[in-house]
Amino acid sequence: MAKIIVACGSGVASSELVVKHIVDFFDDHHITGVEVEATDFKKLPDILANYDVYVWIARPNEEIQAIVDKHHIASVNGLPIFTGQNPEAAYRDIIAALKAMQA
């Protein structure tokens, strides 16, 4: 099962909203086998390596980017999903990352 983590400052409002949108998108497009979770930015360094895709709302700092690079985690800008401005681009990036896992 593929695992996606969405992180924001507190792990409550923004990331939970983006998780809901991603889950709804997957449901609408009959995409299964993907676990989507939210967390706060403080916990991210300890858990990020356990995920396949990192959807960020605030640009990753150097520490987070180093983890992403080391573990070959796909990094997707989730801000378009959060704002509703061209969310299709972010969904395409997520789908591309999931397909790349299968290749």
Backbone as a chain_set.jsonl record, in Angstrom:
{"seq": "MAKIIVACGSGVASSELVVKHIVDFFDDHHITGVEVEATDFKKLPDILANYDVYVWIARPNEEIQAIVDKHHIASVNGLPIFTGQNPEAAYRDIIAALKAMQA", "coords": {"N": [[0.841, -1.179, 0.0], [0.573, 2.178, -0.871], [1.808, 5.104, 0.744], [0.91, 8.301, 1.795], [1.891, 11.378, 3.138], [0.745, 14.353, 4.579], [1.681, 17.536, 5.524], [1.476, 20.289, 7.765], [1.797, 23.337, 9.659], [0.509, 22.896, 12.232], [-0.758, 20.484, 11.962], [-3.443, 20.169, 12.022], [-5.706, 21.906, 10.896], [-5.076, 22.859, 8.107], [-3.581, 20.693, 6.915], [-5.305, 18.534, 7.396], [-7.515, 19.309, 5.889], [-6.444, 19.211, 3.29], [-5.826, 16.471, 3.174], [-8.453, 15.453, 3.224], [-9.41, 16.426, 0.752], [-7.68, 15.07, -1.018], [-8.314, 12.371, -0.465], [-11.023, 12.418, -1.207], [-10.69, 12.968, -3.952], [-9.346, 10.623, -4.754], [-11.376, 8.753, -4.176], [-13.377, 9.637, -5.971], [-12.148, 9.023, -8.367], [-11.783, 6.351, -8.285], [-9.447, 5.297, -7.117], [-7.487, 3.155, -5.323], [-5.842, 1.56, -2.492], [-4.151, 3.345, -1.28], [-2.899, 5.094, 1.416], [-3.614, 7.975, 3.224], [-2.405, 10.471, 5.263], [-2.314, 12.987, 7.874], [-0.046, 15.263, 9.457], [1.789, 17.209, 11.896], [4.295, 19.719, 11.345], [6.418, 19.534, 13.13], [6.644, 16.847, 13.892], [7.346, 15.639, 11.57], [10.15, 15.135, 10.701], [10.75, 12.781, 12.104], [9.058, 10.826, 11.108], [8.806, 10.901, 8.347], [10.37, 9.276, 6.608], [8.957, 6.933, 6.461], [7.077, 7.114, 4.506], [5.805, 7.333, 1.114], [5.09, 9.447, -0.508], [5.286, 12.902, -0.08], [3.246, 15.478, 0.646], [3.32, 18.826, 0.637], [2.493, 21.874, 2.326], [3.692, 24.122, 3.24], [6.772, 25.17, 2.004], [9.372, 22.722, 1.964], [11.925, 22.632, 4.476], [15.57, 22.651, 4.776], [16.313, 20.355, 6.275], [14.077, 18.632, 6.012], [14.009, 18.39, 3.225], [16.404, 17.048, 2.807], [15.824, 14.539, 3.928], [13.776, 13.714, 2.216], [15.242, 13.543, -0.184], [17.209, 11.609, 0.484], [15.699, 9.291, 0.974], [14.3, 8.973, -1.329], [11.705, 10.043, -1.645], [8.726, 11.108, -3.08], [7.999, 14.493, -3.616], [5.438, 16.772, -3.326], [3.843, 19.76, -4.178], [1.33, 20.87, -2.236], [-0.147, 23.142, -1.973], [-1.804, 24.185, -4.093], [-3.98, 22.411, -3.89], [-4.91, 23.018, -1.352], [-5.644, 25.75, -1.627], [-7.374, 25.624, -3.739], [-6.787, 26.574, -6.208], [-6.036, 25.637, -9.253], [-5.844, 22.816, -8.536], [-5.645, 20.471, -9.945], [-3.113, 20.179, -11.059], [-1.498, 19.467, -8.875], [-2.744, 17.07, -8.156], [-2.157, 15.576, -10.455], [0.615, 15.392, -10.152], [0.765, 13.836, -7.832], [-0.456, 11.454, -8.715], [1.378, 10.765, -10.723], [3.628, 10.259, -9.14], [2.735, 8.032, -7.694], [2.383, 6.205, -9.789], [5.019, 5.987, -10.651], [6.1, 4.562, -8.579], [5.199, 2.04, -9.102], [6.543, 1.302, -11.325]], "CA": [[0.0, 0.0, 0.0], [1.306, 3.441, -0.922], [1.51, 5.969, 1.883], [1.089, 9.734, 1.563], [1.836, 12.213, 4.337], [0.497, 15.776, 4.345], [2.124, 18.232, 6.73], [1.366, 21.737, 7.909], [2.355, 23.801, 10.925], [-0.063, 22.286, 13.431], [-1.285, 19.151, 11.676], [-4.869, 20.131, 12.312], [-6.634, 22.469, 9.918], [-4.65, 22.853, 6.702], [-3.23, 19.355, 6.43], [-6.51, 17.693, 7.419], [-8.329, 19.706, 4.742], [-5.802, 18.669, 2.091], [-6.058, 15.021, 3.224], [-9.841, 15.212, 2.818], [-9.508, 16.653, -0.693], [-6.981, 13.98, -1.712], [-9.134, 11.163, -0.3], [-12.2, 12.59, -2.068], [-10.219, 12.815, -5.331], [-9.113, 9.192, -4.966], [-12.686, 8.094, -4.217], [-14.048, 10.022, -7.219], [-11.451, 8.426, -9.503], [-11.661, 4.914, -8.009], [-8.049, 4.983, -6.806], [-7.449, 2.448, -4.048], [-4.53, 1.091, -2.072], [-3.335, 4.483, -0.87], [-3.191, 5.614, 2.753], [-3.292, 9.399, 3.274], [-2.423, 10.911, 6.655], [-1.865, 14.344, 8.184], [0.805, 15.417, 10.633], [2.323, 18.557, 12.045], [5.652, 19.845, 10.825], [7.399, 19.149, 14.154], [6.789, 15.385, 13.908], [7.705, 15.169, 10.236], [11.476, 14.52, 10.555], [10.786, 11.455, 12.718], [8.18, 9.853, 10.452], [8.755, 11.079, 6.894], [11.003, 8.156, 5.892], [7.998, 5.831, 6.374], [6.069, 7.452, 3.502], [6.216, 7.317, -0.286], [4.821, 10.761, -1.087], [5.155, 13.997, 0.884], [2.497, 16.616, 0.122], [3.637, 19.933, 1.53], [1.735, 23.118, 2.23], [4.782, 25.095, 3.37], [7.962, 24.627, 1.327], [10.236, 21.957, 2.875], [13.204, 23.226, 4.87], [16.721, 21.829, 4.374], [16.27, 19.058, 6.959], [13.038, 17.817, 5.379], [14.436, 18.108, 1.855], [17.458, 16.028, 2.884], [15.15, 13.255, 4.162], [13.103, 13.405, 0.949], [16.261, 13.126, -1.15], [17.87, 10.379, 0.941], [14.784, 8.146, 0.916], [13.637, 8.996, -2.638], [10.287, 10.302, -1.411], [8.185, 12.116, -3.991], [7.593, 15.712, -2.924], [4.409, 17.421, -4.136], [3.309, 21.013, -3.652], [-0.088, 20.72, -1.95], [-0.8, 24.442, -1.838], [-2.944, 24.309, -5.008], [-5.118, 21.657, -3.351], [-5.397, 23.782, -0.201], [-6.28, 26.998, -2.053], [-8.352, 25.375, -4.783], [-6.334, 27.207, -7.447], [-5.376, 24.644, -10.101], [-5.473, 21.606, -7.788], [-5.405, 19.37, -10.875], [-1.662, 20.018, -11.231], [-0.995, 18.71, -7.721], [-3.251, 15.7, -8.27], [-1.358, 14.916, -11.498], [1.923, 15.074, -9.569], [0.571, 12.716, -6.903], [-0.695, 10.264, -9.541], [2.653, 10.424, -11.366], [4.49, 9.662, -8.11], [2.22, 6.692, -7.408], [2.689, 5.358, -10.949], [6.468, 5.758, -10.662], [6.361, 3.52, -7.582], [4.837, 0.754, -9.69], [7.425, 1.025, -12.475]], "C": [[0.887, 1.243, 0.0], [0.867, 4.319, 0.245], [1.872, 7.41, 1.552], [0.98, 10.449, 2.894], [1.644, 13.662, 3.901], [0.856, 16.497, 5.632], [1.887, 19.731, 6.627], [1.899, 22.095, 9.292], [1.829, 23.069, 12.14], [-0.58, 20.874, 13.206], [-2.767, 19.029, 11.913], [-5.687, 20.625, 11.122], [-6.183, 22.273, 8.477], [-4.377, 21.451, 6.19], [-4.44, 18.434, 6.414], [-7.42, 18.02, 6.24], [-7.756, 19.129, 3.452], [-5.963, 17.149, 2.042], [-7.465, 14.704, 2.737], [-9.996, 15.38, 1.311], [-8.84, 15.521, -1.479], [-7.801, 12.693, -1.641], [-10.38, 11.245, -1.182], [-11.831, 12.411, -3.542], [-10.001, 11.336, -5.652], [-10.434, 8.435, -5.059], [-13.393, 8.37, -5.548], [-13.44, 9.338, -8.437], [-11.141, 6.937, -9.292], [-10.21, 4.475, -7.823], [-8.015, 4.365, -5.418], [-6.019, 2.064, -3.699], [-3.588, 2.205, -1.667], [-3.824, 4.974, 0.486], [-2.734, 7.072, 2.783], [-3.459, 9.878, 4.71], [-1.928, 12.345, 6.775], [-0.97, 14.318, 9.414], [1.208, 16.874, 10.755], [3.796, 18.547, 11.671], [6.702, 19.386, 11.834], [7.655, 17.642, 14.175], [7.378, 14.84, 12.607], [9.093, 14.541, 10.129], [11.553, 13.089, 11.093], [10.003, 10.401, 11.941], [8.242, 9.866, 8.932], [9.317, 9.889, 6.122], [10.065, 6.96, 5.724], [6.965, 6.021, 5.265], [6.674, 7.468, 2.105], [6.086, 8.682, -0.947], [4.627, 11.757, 0.048], [4.449, 15.152, 0.191], [2.68, 17.754, 1.115], [2.763, 21.143, 1.247], [2.688, 24.297, 2.398], [6.032, 24.435, 2.796], [8.871, 23.908, 2.321], [11.525, 22.712, 3.21], [14.334, 22.265, 4.486], [16.691, 20.441, 5.002], [15.269, 18.12, 6.282], [13.449, 17.443, 3.959], [15.517, 17.035, 1.827], [16.856, 14.639, 3.098], [14.464, 12.79, 2.876], [14.11, 12.859, -0.059], [16.879, 11.78, -0.776], [16.998, 9.145, 0.725], [13.982, 8.088, -0.39], [12.119, 9.112, -2.494], [9.834, 11.365, -2.406], [7.673, 13.295, -3.174], [6.65, 16.494, -3.829], [3.927, 18.68, -3.426], [1.801, 20.865, -3.481], [-0.841, 22.022, -1.826], [-1.947, 24.627, -2.837], [-4.181, 23.531, -4.54], [-5.745, 22.445, -2.21], [-6.176, 25.017, -0.643], [-7.384, 26.783, -3.072], [-7.986, 26.016, -6.107], [-5.458, 26.228, -8.225], [-4.946, 23.398, -9.315], [-5.155, 20.429, -8.7], [-3.917, 19.112, -11.069], [-1.073, 19.19, -10.093], [-1.486, 17.264, -7.774], [-2.476, 14.922, -9.334], [0.005, 14.508, -10.955], [1.831, 13.887, -8.614], [0.39, 11.415, -7.687], [0.602, 9.817, -10.21], [3.597, 9.761, -10.37], [4.037, 8.244, -7.785], [2.519, 5.733, -8.556], [4.172, 5.026, -11.002], [6.858, 4.678, -9.658], [6.131, 2.135, -8.173], [5.778, 0.349, -10.818], [8.643, 0.223, -12.066]], "O": [[1.834, 1.341, 0.78], [-0.286, 4.282, 0.674], [2.977, 7.705, 1.095], [0.084, 10.164, 3.688], [2.299, 14.135, 2.972], [0.394, 16.12, 6.709], [2.066, 20.349, 5.577], [2.398, 21.228, 10.009], [2.61, 22.659, 12.999], [-0.817, 20.143, 14.168], [-3.301, 17.923, 11.997], [-6.297, 19.821, 10.418], [-6.855, 21.585, 7.709], [-4.889, 21.063, 5.14], [-4.581, 17.626, 5.496], [-8.029, 17.124, 5.656], [-8.499, 18.615, 2.616], [-6.212, 16.595, 0.971], [-7.655, 13.794, 1.93], [-10.647, 14.561, 0.661], [-9.375, 15.067, -2.49], [-7.963, 12.003, -2.647], [-10.753, 10.266, -1.829], [-12.57, 11.777, -4.296], [-10.426, 10.857, -6.704], [-10.596, 7.573, -5.922], [-13.937, 7.459, -6.172], [-14.131, 9.099, -9.427], [-10.346, 6.345, -10.022], [-9.8, 3.42, -8.308], [-8.461, 4.979, -4.448], [-5.104, 2.223, -4.507], [-2.369, 2.039, -1.702], [-5.012, 5.236, 0.675], [-1.601, 7.375, 2.411], [-4.524, 9.712, 5.307], [-1.222, 12.852, 5.903], [-1.115, 13.468, 10.292], [0.998, 17.672, 9.841], [4.453, 17.506, 11.681], [7.763, 18.901, 11.442], [8.774, 17.212, 14.451], [7.852, 13.705, 12.563], [9.215, 13.484, 9.51], [12.334, 12.278, 10.594], [10.255, 9.207, 12.097], [7.772, 8.926, 8.291], [8.779, 9.533, 5.074], [10.347, 6.065, 4.928], [6.076, 5.187, 5.099], [7.886, 7.598, 1.934], [6.867, 9.033, -1.832], [3.903, 11.495, 1.008], [4.989, 15.74, -0.746], [2.261, 17.669, 2.269], [2.354, 21.402, 0.115], [2.51, 25.343, 1.773], [6.309, 23.269, 3.078], [9.119, 24.425, 3.411], [12.133, 23.344, 2.346], [14.082, 21.193, 3.936], [17.008, 19.455, 4.338], [15.579, 16.96, 6.012], [13.256, 16.303, 3.538], [15.541, 16.202, 0.921], [17.329, 13.665, 2.512], [14.558, 11.623, 2.497], [13.864, 11.842, -0.708], [17.049, 10.913, -1.633], [17.493, 8.085, 0.341], [13.091, 7.252, -0.537], [11.358, 8.383, -3.13], [10.484, 12.4, -2.556], [6.996, 13.113, -2.162], [7.004, 16.839, -4.956], [3.642, 18.664, -2.228], [1.073, 20.749, -4.467], [-2.05, 22.017, -1.598], [-2.981, 25.18, -2.464], [-5.309, 23.963, -4.778], [-6.969, 22.532, -2.11], [-7.244, 25.305, -0.103], [-8.238, 27.651, -3.259], [-8.79, 26.006, -7.039], [-4.291, 26.02, -7.895], [-3.796, 22.974, -9.423], [-4.475, 19.49, -8.287], [-3.5, 17.965, -11.226], [-0.243, 18.311, -10.326], [-0.732, 16.339, -7.471], [-2.17, 13.745, -9.142], [0.499, 13.42, -11.253], [2.718, 13.033, -8.591], [1.005, 10.398, -7.366], [0.894, 8.622, -10.259], [4.292, 8.806, -10.716], [4.868, 7.351, -7.618], [2.871, 4.576, -8.323], [4.546, 3.908, -11.356], [7.836, 3.96, -9.865], [6.792, 1.171, -7.787], [5.806, -0.815, -11.22], [9.484, -0.096, -12.907]]}, "num_chains": 1, "name": "protein.A"}
